[in-house]
Amino acid sequence: MTGLCVRCAHLVFPLRPSCVRAATELRSCCDRLVTADDITRRGSHRYRFRMNKSGFVLAVASLATIGGASAQAPSAAPVPGATIGSVSVRVGEQTLTMPYRLMEPTEADPGEQFPLVVFLHGAGERGTDGDTALKHLGPVLATREMRTKHPCYVLAVQCPRDQTWVEPDPRTLNPTMTEQPSMTIRGVMAAMDQVIKDRAVDRERIYLTGLSLGGYGAWDIAIRRPEMFAAVVPICGGGDPTKAALLKDTPIQVWHGSLDGSVPVARSRDMVKALKDAGATVDYREIRNGGHDAWVEAYQPNAAIAFMFKQVRDAPKPASVPAGGTAGDPDARSSD
C-alpha cells in the first residue's frame, strides 16, 4: 500500500504496519489520522480504497489529490532577487496557470550568456504562492559564493496542490510514461522555452534536476527533451526504464537513499540499470542508510551542483515555433 503523508505531503511507501490503526483509518508519517469522518467531510474521491488481508477497507491517500486536501506546503522565505511570473498552458478546453520563480545572474556583461538550471520541487512544496518552488535548491545557489562561482538562471515552476508532475503506479510508485505530458509538465516546458527565448541563456549549458516528486518530473522531461540538457540530476525519484535508452548520451547523476521510506530506492536502481544496459555512463550515488532527504547531500557545492556545471553539450537546433505557440508546445503560453 502506498500513500501521502497528510501533514507533510511526503510519499509514504510502503505504509508501515503502525500506520494502519483500524478499518477506514490511516496514520501518516507525521501521526496524523485520516478517519472515516475525514472521508465523509472531504469526499471519497480524494482517497483510494483497498481491502487488506482481513477484509477491512482501508483508505489510502491519493498521490494526486491528498496534498490539496490537507497537506500545507512548508513555509519558505522567497529567494532574494527572484523574478515573479506565471505560465499558462491550454489543452482543449482546459487551462492551467502556475506561478514560477526565476533567479537571475546578479551581474552580466553585454552579450554574456549564462547556464539555466530547471528545478522541479517535491510534493511538499506544491501550492500557488510560488515562494516554495525554489526550496532546497534556490537558497544554495543564491549564496554570494555560488553566485560568483556559478552565475546562472534558476527556473522553478510551482505545481498546484491538487496536481502532480507525473502519476506513478500507486502500488509500486513505478511510472509508465504517457504519450502526452501532464498539464504541469507542459507548463514547465513552456516556461523553460520562454526563458531560453527571452534571457541570455547558454544553450550548451541547460541543466535539469528535481527531488522526490520532482525527481519523477525530471526523468519525465529529460526523456521528452533528450536533446535539450547538458546534464540531468534526478534525486529520489523514478522514471520509465523502457524509455531510458533515449538518455544514453546525456550526462546523468542519480541520487537516492538506500533506506528511503517514501520512494523505493528500486525506482532509481531500475533507471540506472536500464541506462547502463543501453550503453550509458551514469553516475549513481546511493547514500548508505540514507532516508528520503537525499537532496541534502546532493545539493552540496561539491556534489550534484559541481557535476552539473561541469557539463557542456552541443547546442540543439532551435525548435520551430508555430504561430501563437511556444517552442515544443503550441498550446502553451507564458507571461511575466
mmCIF file of C-alpha atoms in Angstrom:
data_model
loop_
_atom_site.group_PDB
_atom_site.id
_atom_site.type_symbol
_atom_site.label_atom_id
_atom_site.label_comp_id
_atom_site.label_asym_id
_atom_site.label_seq_id
_atom_site.Cartn_x
_atom_site.Cartn_y
_atom_site.Cartn_z
ATOM 1 C CA MET A 1 0.000 0.000 0.000
ATOM 2 C CA THR A 2 1.162 3.491 -0.744
ATOM 3 C CA GLY A 3 0.030 6.954 0.134
ATOM 4 C CA LEU A 4 0.947 10.506 1.026
ATOM 5 C CA CYS A 5 1.564 11.821 4.486
ATOM 6 C CA VAL A 6 -1.428 14.104 5.001
ATOM 7 C CA ARG A 7 0.609 16.522 7.081
ATOM 8 C CA CYS A 8 3.986 16.862 5.351
ATOM 9 C CA ALA A 9 2.833 15.588 1.912
ATOM 10 C CA HIS A 10 5.791 13.203 1.649
ATOM 11 C CA LEU A 11 5.183 9.947 -0.119
ATOM 12 C CA VAL A 12 4.825 7.037 2.296
ATOM 13 C CA PHE A 13 5.901 3.724 0.766
ATOM 14 C CA PRO A 14 5.230 1.172 1.903
ATOM 15 C CA LEU A 15 2.831 2.056 4.692
ATOM 16 C CA ARG A 16 4.363 0.892 7.934
ATOM 17 C CA PRO A 17 2.297 -1.598 9.962
ATOM 18 C CA SER A 18 1.956 1.054 12.648
ATOM 19 C CA CYS A 19 0.394 3.385 10.095
ATOM 20 C CA VAL A 20 -2.854 1.457 9.952
ATOM 21 C CA ARG A 21 -4.851 1.756 13.173
ATOM 22 C CA ALA A 22 -8.230 0.372 12.185
ATOM 23 C CA ALA A 23 -10.542 -0.163 9.280
ATOM 24 C CA THR A 24 -11.044 3.172 7.447
ATOM 25 C CA GLU A 25 -8.184 4.797 9.425
ATOM 26 C CA LEU A 26 -4.753 5.657 8.051
ATOM 27 C CA ARG A 27 -1.881 7.069 10.082
ATOM 28 C CA SER A 28 0.593 9.278 8.260
ATOM 29 C CA CYS A 29 4.308 9.509 8.945
ATOM 30 C CA CYS A 30 3.517 12.631 10.989
ATOM 31 C CA ASP A 31 0.988 10.817 13.215
ATOM 32 C CA ARG A 32 -1.956 12.456 11.513
ATOM 33 C CA LEU A 33 -5.004 10.251 11.086
ATOM 34 C CA VAL A 34 -7.241 10.060 8.071
ATOM 35 C CA THR A 35 -10.519 8.856 9.507
ATOM 36 C CA ALA A 36 -13.905 7.908 8.185
ATOM 37 C CA ASP A 37 -15.087 11.395 9.173
ATOM 38 C CA ASP A 38 -12.354 12.927 7.002
ATOM 39 C CA ILE A 39 -13.500 10.829 4.085
ATOM 40 C CA THR A 40 -17.109 11.910 4.562
ATOM 41 C CA ARG A 41 -16.206 15.574 5.004
ATOM 42 C CA ARG A 42 -13.703 15.877 2.136
ATOM 43 C CA GLY A 43 -15.259 13.420 -0.269
ATOM 44 C CA SER A 44 -14.379 9.848 -1.102
ATOM 45 C CA HIS A 45 -12.888 10.924 -4.445
ATOM 46 C CA ARG A 46 -9.799 12.098 -2.535
ATOM 47 C CA TYR A 47 -8.973 8.577 -1.404
ATOM 48 C CA ARG A 48 -8.340 5.197 -2.929
ATOM 49 C CA PHE A 49 -9.754 2.176 -1.143
ATOM 50 C CA ARG A 50 -8.249 -1.292 -0.838
ATOM 51 C CA MET A 51 -9.128 -4.442 1.065
ATOM 52 C CA ASN A 52 -6.484 -5.735 3.440
ATOM 53 C CA LYS A 53 -5.942 -9.413 4.237
ATOM 54 C CA SER A 54 -8.539 -9.282 6.997
ATOM 55 C CA GLY A 55 -11.166 -7.875 4.692
ATOM 56 C CA PHE A 56 -11.082 -4.381 6.169
ATOM 57 C CA VAL A 57 -11.472 -1.431 3.825
ATOM 58 C CA LEU A 58 -8.530 0.928 4.195
ATOM 59 C CA ALA A 59 -8.393 4.490 2.942
ATOM 60 C CA VAL A 60 -5.190 5.192 1.053
ATOM 61 C CA ALA A 61 -4.287 8.752 0.200
ATOM 62 C CA SER A 62 -4.250 9.571 -3.491
ATOM 63 C CA LEU A 63 -0.922 10.908 -4.727
ATOM 64 C CA ALA A 64 -2.559 13.451 -6.967
ATOM 65 C CA THR A 65 -5.160 14.821 -4.552
ATOM 66 C CA ILE A 66 -4.301 14.419 -0.890
ATOM 67 C CA GLY A 67 -1.829 17.294 -0.898
ATOM 68 C CA GLY A 68 -4.559 19.680 -1.955
ATOM 69 C CA ALA A 69 -6.978 18.258 0.599
ATOM 70 C CA SER A 70 -4.992 18.614 3.777
ATOM 71 C CA ALA A 71 -1.245 18.978 3.343
ATOM 72 C CA GLN A 72 0.090 22.502 3.617
ATOM 73 C CA ALA A 73 3.243 23.463 1.734
ATOM 74 C CA PRO A 74 6.064 24.272 4.166
ATOM 75 C CA SER A 75 6.689 27.959 4.640
ATOM 76 C CA ALA A 76 9.784 29.319 2.951
ATOM 77 C CA ALA A 77 11.101 32.831 2.515
ATOM 78 C CA PRO A 78 11.317 33.947 -1.106
ATOM 79 C CA VAL A 79 14.797 33.854 -2.603
ATOM 80 C CA PRO A 80 16.002 37.481 -2.790
ATOM 81 C CA GLY A 81 16.026 38.900 -6.282
ATOM 82 C CA ALA A 82 13.956 36.144 -7.874
ATOM 83 C CA THR A 83 11.667 37.274 -10.669
ATOM 84 C CA ILE A 84 7.981 36.502 -10.125
ATOM 85 C CA GLY A 85 5.981 35.255 -13.078
ATOM 86 C CA SER A 86 3.372 32.773 -14.224
ATOM 87 C CA VAL A 87 2.934 30.313 -17.038
ATOM 88 C CA SER A 88 -0.347 29.149 -18.564
ATOM 89 C CA VAL A 89 -0.968 26.044 -20.633
ATOM 90 C CA ARG A 90 -4.075 25.094 -22.538
ATOM 91 C CA VAL A 91 -5.126 21.643 -23.679
ATOM 92 C CA GLY A 92 -8.510 21.539 -25.331
ATOM 93 C CA GLU A 93 -10.913 23.411 -23.070
ATOM 94 C CA GLN A 94 -8.657 23.135 -20.015
ATOM 95 C CA THR A 95 -6.304 25.926 -18.966
ATOM 96 C CA LEU A 96 -3.826 25.744 -16.103
ATOM 97 C CA THR A 97 -1.864 28.707 -14.737
ATOM 98 C CA MET A 98 1.113 28.120 -12.441
ATOM 99 C CA PRO A 99 3.414 30.608 -10.700
ATOM 100 C CA TYR A 100 7.154 30.437 -11.128
ATOM 101 C CA ARG A 101 10.295 31.978 -9.698
ATOM 102 C CA LEU A 102 13.318 32.828 -11.813
ATOM 103 C CA MET A 103 16.679 33.577 -10.237
ATOM 104 C CA GLU A 104 18.911 35.642 -12.499
ATOM 105 C CA PRO A 105 22.634 36.433 -12.536
ATOM 106 C CA THR A 106 23.413 39.482 -10.417
ATOM 107 C CA GLU A 107 25.907 40.920 -12.901
ATOM 108 C CA ALA A 108 26.291 40.447 -16.631
ATOM 109 C CA ASP A 109 28.467 41.905 -19.341
ATOM 110 C CA PRO A 110 26.864 42.808 -22.680
ATOM 111 C CA GLY A 111 26.481 39.690 -24.787
ATOM 112 C CA GLU A 112 27.371 37.320 -21.940
ATOM 113 C CA GLN A 113 25.352 34.102 -21.693
ATOM 114 C CA PHE A 114 24.656 32.007 -18.605
ATOM 115 C CA PRO A 115 23.585 28.459 -17.739
ATOM 116 C CA LEU A 116 19.949 27.694 -16.968
ATOM 117 C CA VAL A 117 19.035 25.300 -14.156
ATOM 118 C CA VAL A 118 15.471 23.956 -14.362
ATOM 119 C CA PHE A 119 14.342 22.731 -10.928
ATOM 120 C CA LEU A 120 11.276 20.660 -10.037
ATOM 121 C CA HIS A 121 10.260 20.725 -6.385
ATOM 122 C CA GLY A 122 8.770 17.912 -4.304
ATOM 123 C CA ALA A 123 5.196 17.205 -3.209
ATOM 124 C CA GLY A 124 5.509 19.261 -0.031
ATOM 125 C CA GLU A 125 6.247 22.440 -1.964
ATOM 126 C CA ARG A 126 3.142 22.402 -4.130
ATOM 127 C CA GLY A 127 0.867 25.427 -3.921
ATOM 128 C CA THR A 128 0.008 28.753 -5.509
ATOM 129 C CA ASP A 129 2.224 31.337 -3.784
ATOM 130 C CA GLY A 130 5.339 30.460 -5.773
ATOM 131 C CA ASP A 131 7.601 31.055 -2.782
ATOM 132 C CA THR A 132 8.276 27.391 -2.005
ATOM 133 C CA ALA A 133 9.075 26.462 -5.601
ATOM 134 C CA LEU A 134 12.790 27.160 -5.079
ATOM 135 C CA LYS A 135 13.024 25.486 -1.680
ATOM 136 C CA HIS A 136 16.059 23.228 -1.127
ATOM 137 C CA LEU A 137 17.996 24.295 -4.247
ATOM 138 C CA GLY A 138 17.367 28.028 -4.568
ATOM 139 C CA PRO A 139 18.972 29.097 -1.269
ATOM 140 C CA VAL A 140 22.092 27.064 -2.094
ATOM 141 C CA LEU A 141 22.585 28.754 -5.462
ATOM 142 C CA ALA A 142 21.651 32.172 -4.046
ATOM 143 C CA THR A 143 24.674 32.464 -1.746
ATOM 144 C CA ARG A 144 27.290 35.059 -2.620
ATOM 145 C CA GLU A 145 29.870 32.317 -3.146
ATOM 146 C CA MET A 146 27.706 30.362 -5.582
ATOM 147 C CA ARG A 147 26.516 33.446 -7.455
ATOM 148 C CA THR A 148 30.142 34.359 -8.019
ATOM 149 C CA LYS A 149 31.332 30.855 -8.878
ATOM 150 C CA HIS A 150 28.302 29.709 -10.879
ATOM 151 C CA PRO A 151 26.253 32.692 -12.091
ATOM 152 C CA CYS A 152 23.150 31.275 -13.721
ATOM 153 C CA TYR A 153 19.416 31.392 -14.200
ATOM 154 C CA VAL A 154 17.350 29.083 -11.993
ATOM 155 C CA LEU A 155 13.759 28.382 -13.038
ATOM 156 C CA ALA A 156 11.260 26.766 -10.670
ATOM 157 C CA VAL A 157 7.599 26.401 -11.647
ATOM 158 C CA GLN A 158 5.204 25.558 -8.805
ATOM 159 C CA CYS A 159 2.826 22.627 -9.180
ATOM 160 C CA PRO A 160 -0.708 23.124 -7.752
ATOM 161 C CA ARG A 161 -1.511 21.275 -4.524
ATOM 162 C CA ASP A 162 -4.176 19.149 -6.161
ATOM 163 C CA GLN A 163 -1.964 18.019 -9.035
ATOM 164 C CA THR A 164 1.346 16.283 -9.628
ATOM 165 C CA TRP A 165 4.158 16.256 -12.168
ATOM 166 C CA VAL A 166 3.521 12.617 -13.119
ATOM 167 C CA GLU A 167 1.192 9.878 -11.869
ATOM 168 C CA PRO A 168 3.145 6.749 -10.889
ATOM 169 C CA ASP A 169 1.514 3.407 -10.162
ATOM 170 C CA PRO A 170 0.031 3.802 -6.635
ATOM 171 C CA ARG A 171 1.184 0.305 -5.640
ATOM 172 C CA THR A 172 4.811 0.430 -6.751
ATOM 173 C CA LEU A 173 5.385 4.145 -7.461
ATOM 174 C CA ASN A 174 6.780 2.985 -10.791
ATOM 175 C CA PRO A 175 5.756 5.364 -13.598
ATOM 176 C CA THR A 176 4.778 4.299 -17.082
ATOM 177 C CA MET A 177 5.411 7.275 -19.307
ATOM 178 C CA THR A 178 2.338 8.621 -21.061
ATOM 179 C CA GLU A 179 2.440 9.642 -24.700
ATOM 180 C CA GLN A 180 1.416 13.187 -23.825
ATOM 181 C CA PRO A 181 2.914 15.147 -20.918
ATOM 182 C CA SER A 182 0.785 16.191 -17.977
ATOM 183 C CA MET A 183 -0.547 19.746 -17.858
ATOM 184 C CA THR A 184 2.010 20.606 -15.197
ATOM 185 C CA ILE A 185 4.938 19.223 -17.188
ATOM 186 C CA ARG A 186 3.686 21.182 -20.199
ATOM 187 C CA GLY A 187 3.833 24.273 -18.009
ATOM 188 C CA VAL A 188 7.434 23.656 -17.007
ATOM 189 C CA MET A 189 8.499 23.111 -20.607
ATOM 190 C CA ALA A 190 6.633 26.225 -21.774
ATOM 191 C CA ALA A 191 8.253 28.376 -19.085
ATOM 192 C CA MET A 192 11.651 26.883 -19.917
ATOM 193 C CA ASP A 193 11.214 27.663 -23.611
ATOM 194 C CA GLN A 194 10.194 31.228 -22.809
ATOM 195 C CA VAL A 195 13.183 31.838 -20.538
ATOM 196 C CA ILE A 196 15.533 30.470 -23.198
ATOM 197 C CA LYS A 197 13.936 32.789 -25.736
ATOM 198 C CA ASP A 198 13.883 35.936 -23.587
ATOM 199 C CA ARG A 199 17.036 35.644 -21.478
ATOM 200 C CA ALA A 200 20.733 35.334 -22.251
ATOM 201 C CA VAL A 201 20.760 31.549 -21.813
ATOM 202 C CA ASP A 202 23.712 29.477 -22.976
ATOM 203 C CA ARG A 203 22.005 26.630 -24.849
ATOM 204 C CA GLU A 204 25.035 24.425 -24.301
ATOM 205 C CA ARG A 205 24.572 24.618 -20.530
ATOM 206 C CA ILE A 206 20.959 23.841 -19.657
ATOM 207 C CA TYR A 207 20.598 21.601 -16.611
ATOM 208 C CA LEU A 208 17.606 19.727 -15.191
ATOM 209 C CA THR A 209 17.147 18.499 -11.631
ATOM 210 C CA GLY A 210 14.314 17.606 -9.279
ATOM 211 C CA LEU A 211 13.706 15.900 -5.960
ATOM 212 C CA SER A 212 11.141 13.341 -4.810
ATOM 213 C CA LEU A 213 8.010 14.073 -6.858
ATOM 214 C CA GLY A 214 10.220 16.482 -8.783
ATOM 215 C CA GLY A 215 12.656 13.637 -9.382
ATOM 216 C CA TYR A 216 9.889 11.866 -11.262
ATOM 217 C CA GLY A 217 9.240 15.061 -13.180
ATOM 218 C CA ALA A 218 12.912 15.459 -14.049
ATOM 219 C CA TRP A 219 13.057 11.968 -15.544
ATOM 220 C CA ASP A 220 9.868 12.683 -17.492
ATOM 221 C CA ILE A 221 11.053 15.963 -19.012
ATOM 222 C CA ALA A 222 14.528 14.616 -19.750
ATOM 223 C CA ILE A 223 13.064 11.722 -21.739
ATOM 224 C CA ARG A 224 10.764 14.067 -23.647
ATOM 225 C CA ARG A 225 13.598 16.516 -24.423
ATOM 226 C CA PRO A 226 16.762 14.378 -24.546
ATOM 227 C CA GLU A 227 18.486 16.830 -26.894
ATOM 228 C CA MET A 228 17.980 19.790 -24.560
ATOM 229 C CA PHE A 229 20.044 19.161 -21.452
ATOM 230 C CA ALA A 230 23.760 19.211 -20.755
ATOM 231 C CA ALA A 231 23.115 17.279 -17.525
ATOM 232 C CA VAL A 232 20.219 15.744 -15.602
ATOM 233 C CA VAL A 233 20.204 15.098 -11.833
ATOM 234 C CA PRO A 234 17.095 13.232 -10.571
ATOM 235 C CA ILE A 235 17.020 12.829 -6.782
ATOM 236 C CA CYS A 236 14.946 10.133 -5.019
ATOM 237 C CA GLY A 237 12.530 9.873 -7.924
ATOM 238 C CA GLY A 238 11.727 7.368 -10.624
ATOM 239 C CA GLY A 239 11.274 7.089 -14.361
ATOM 240 C CA ASP A 240 10.124 4.674 -17.032
ATOM 241 C CA PRO A 241 13.000 2.197 -17.619
ATOM 242 C CA THR A 242 11.631 1.300 -21.052
ATOM 243 C CA LYS A 243 12.431 4.851 -22.200
ATOM 244 C CA ALA A 244 15.854 5.136 -20.559
ATOM 245 C CA ALA A 245 17.761 4.446 -23.786
ATOM 246 C CA LEU A 246 16.691 7.875 -25.040
ATOM 247 C CA LEU A 247 19.071 9.362 -22.454
ATOM 248 C CA LYS A 248 22.104 7.207 -23.181
ATOM 249 C CA ASP A 249 24.088 10.201 -24.466
ATOM 250 C CA THR A 250 23.084 12.588 -21.659
ATOM 251 C CA PRO A 251 25.318 13.038 -18.581
ATOM 252 C CA ILE A 252 23.199 11.880 -15.632
ATOM 253 C CA GLN A 253 23.847 11.774 -11.912
ATOM 254 C CA VAL A 254 21.243 9.929 -9.818
ATOM 255 C CA TRP A 255 20.848 10.213 -6.032
ATOM 256 C CA HIS A 256 18.812 8.037 -3.663
ATOM 257 C CA GLY A 257 18.933 6.949 -0.028
ATOM 258 C CA SER A 258 19.195 3.183 0.428
ATOM 259 C CA LEU A 259 16.583 3.277 3.213
ATOM 260 C CA ASP A 260 14.210 5.743 1.584
ATOM 261 C CA GLY A 261 10.808 5.079 3.134
ATOM 262 C CA SER A 262 8.904 7.328 0.755
ATOM 263 C CA VAL A 263 10.091 6.468 -2.751
ATOM 264 C CA PRO A 264 11.622 2.976 -3.074
ATOM 265 C CA VAL A 265 15.316 3.028 -3.944
ATOM 266 C CA ALA A 266 14.438 0.429 -6.579
ATOM 267 C CA ARG A 267 12.971 3.224 -8.700
ATOM 268 C CA SER A 268 16.414 4.787 -9.163
ATOM 269 C CA ARG A 269 18.198 1.436 -9.372
ATOM 270 C CA ASP A 270 15.897 0.346 -12.191
ATOM 271 C CA MET A 271 16.608 3.502 -14.177
ATOM 272 C CA VAL A 272 20.355 3.229 -13.626
ATOM 273 C CA LYS A 273 20.339 -0.407 -14.767
ATOM 274 C CA ALA A 274 18.314 0.449 -17.862
ATOM 275 C CA LEU A 275 20.698 3.275 -18.711
ATOM 276 C CA LYS A 276 23.741 1.049 -18.331
ATOM 277 C CA ASP A 277 22.097 -1.684 -20.396
ATOM 278 C CA ALA A 278 21.659 0.934 -23.131
ATOM 279 C CA GLY A 279 25.362 1.740 -23.027
ATOM 280 C CA ALA A 280 25.110 4.932 -20.995
ATOM 281 C CA THR A 281 27.621 6.111 -18.445
ATOM 282 C CA VAL A 282 25.667 7.157 -15.367
ATOM 283 C CA ASP A 283 26.947 8.456 -12.029
ATOM 284 C CA TYR A 284 24.829 6.735 -9.365
ATOM 285 C CA ARG A 285 25.121 7.966 -5.785
ATOM 286 C CA GLU A 286 23.239 5.717 -3.388
ATOM 287 C CA ILE A 287 23.505 7.068 0.152
ATOM 288 C CA ARG A 288 24.124 4.183 2.531
ATOM 289 C CA ASN A 289 21.461 4.072 5.256
ATOM 290 C CA GLY A 290 20.101 7.331 3.852
ATOM 291 C CA GLY A 291 16.443 8.272 4.053
ATOM 292 C CA HIS A 292 14.237 10.253 1.721
ATOM 293 C CA ASP A 293 16.064 13.574 2.024
ATOM 294 C CA ALA A 294 18.901 12.661 -0.330
ATOM 295 C CA TRP A 295 18.807 16.222 -1.669
ATOM 296 C CA VAL A 296 20.523 17.497 1.482
ATOM 297 C CA GLU A 297 23.704 15.695 0.478
ATOM 298 C CA ALA A 298 23.153 16.014 -3.261
ATOM 299 C CA TYR A 299 22.767 19.790 -3.317
ATOM 300 C CA GLN A 300 26.156 20.464 -1.814
ATOM 301 C CA PRO A 301 28.525 22.709 -3.800
ATOM 302 C CA ASN A 302 30.966 19.846 -4.423
ATOM 303 C CA ALA A 303 28.311 17.235 -5.239
ATOM 304 C CA ALA A 304 25.454 17.466 -7.753
ATOM 305 C CA ILE A 305 25.943 21.185 -8.286
ATOM 306 C CA ALA A 306 29.580 20.712 -9.281
ATOM 307 C CA PHE A 307 28.582 17.806 -11.538
ATOM 308 C CA MET A 308 26.004 19.886 -13.390
ATOM 309 C CA PHE A 309 28.152 22.927 -14.024
ATOM 310 C CA LYS A 310 30.995 20.809 -15.406
ATOM 311 C CA GLN A 311 28.815 19.557 -18.230
ATOM 312 C CA VAL A 312 28.637 21.293 -21.615
ATOM 313 C CA ARG A 313 26.977 19.968 -24.736
ATOM 314 C CA ASP A 314 26.434 20.988 -28.333
ATOM 315 C CA ALA A 315 23.582 23.451 -28.575
ATOM 316 C CA PRO A 316 20.392 21.918 -30.003
ATOM 317 C CA LYS A 317 18.904 23.498 -33.078
ATOM 318 C CA PRO A 318 16.107 25.945 -32.176
ATOM 319 C CA ALA A 319 12.694 24.313 -32.459
ATOM 320 C CA SER A 320 10.252 25.801 -34.928
ATOM 321 C CA VAL A 321 7.598 27.865 -33.189
ATOM 322 C CA PRO A 322 4.052 27.529 -34.551
ATOM 323 C CA ALA A 323 2.124 30.778 -34.815
ATOM 324 C CA GLY A 324 0.657 31.693 -31.441
ATOM 325 C CA GLY A 325 2.540 28.976 -29.572
ATOM 326 C CA THR A 326 5.684 28.294 -27.608
ATOM 327 C CA ALA A 327 8.546 26.121 -28.819
ATOM 328 C CA GLY A 328 7.768 22.478 -28.185
ATOM 329 C CA ASP A 329 4.174 23.138 -27.116
ATOM 330 C CA PRO A 330 1.872 25.050 -29.488
ATOM 331 C CA ASP A 331 -0.866 25.124 -26.847
ATOM 332 C CA ALA A 332 1.310 26.771 -24.205
ATOM 333 C CA ARG A 333 1.965 30.387 -23.434
ATOM 334 C CA SER A 334 3.788 32.144 -20.605
ATOM 335 C CA SER A 335 3.812 35.624 -19.169
ATOM 336 C CA ASP A 336 5.904 37.572 -16.666
#
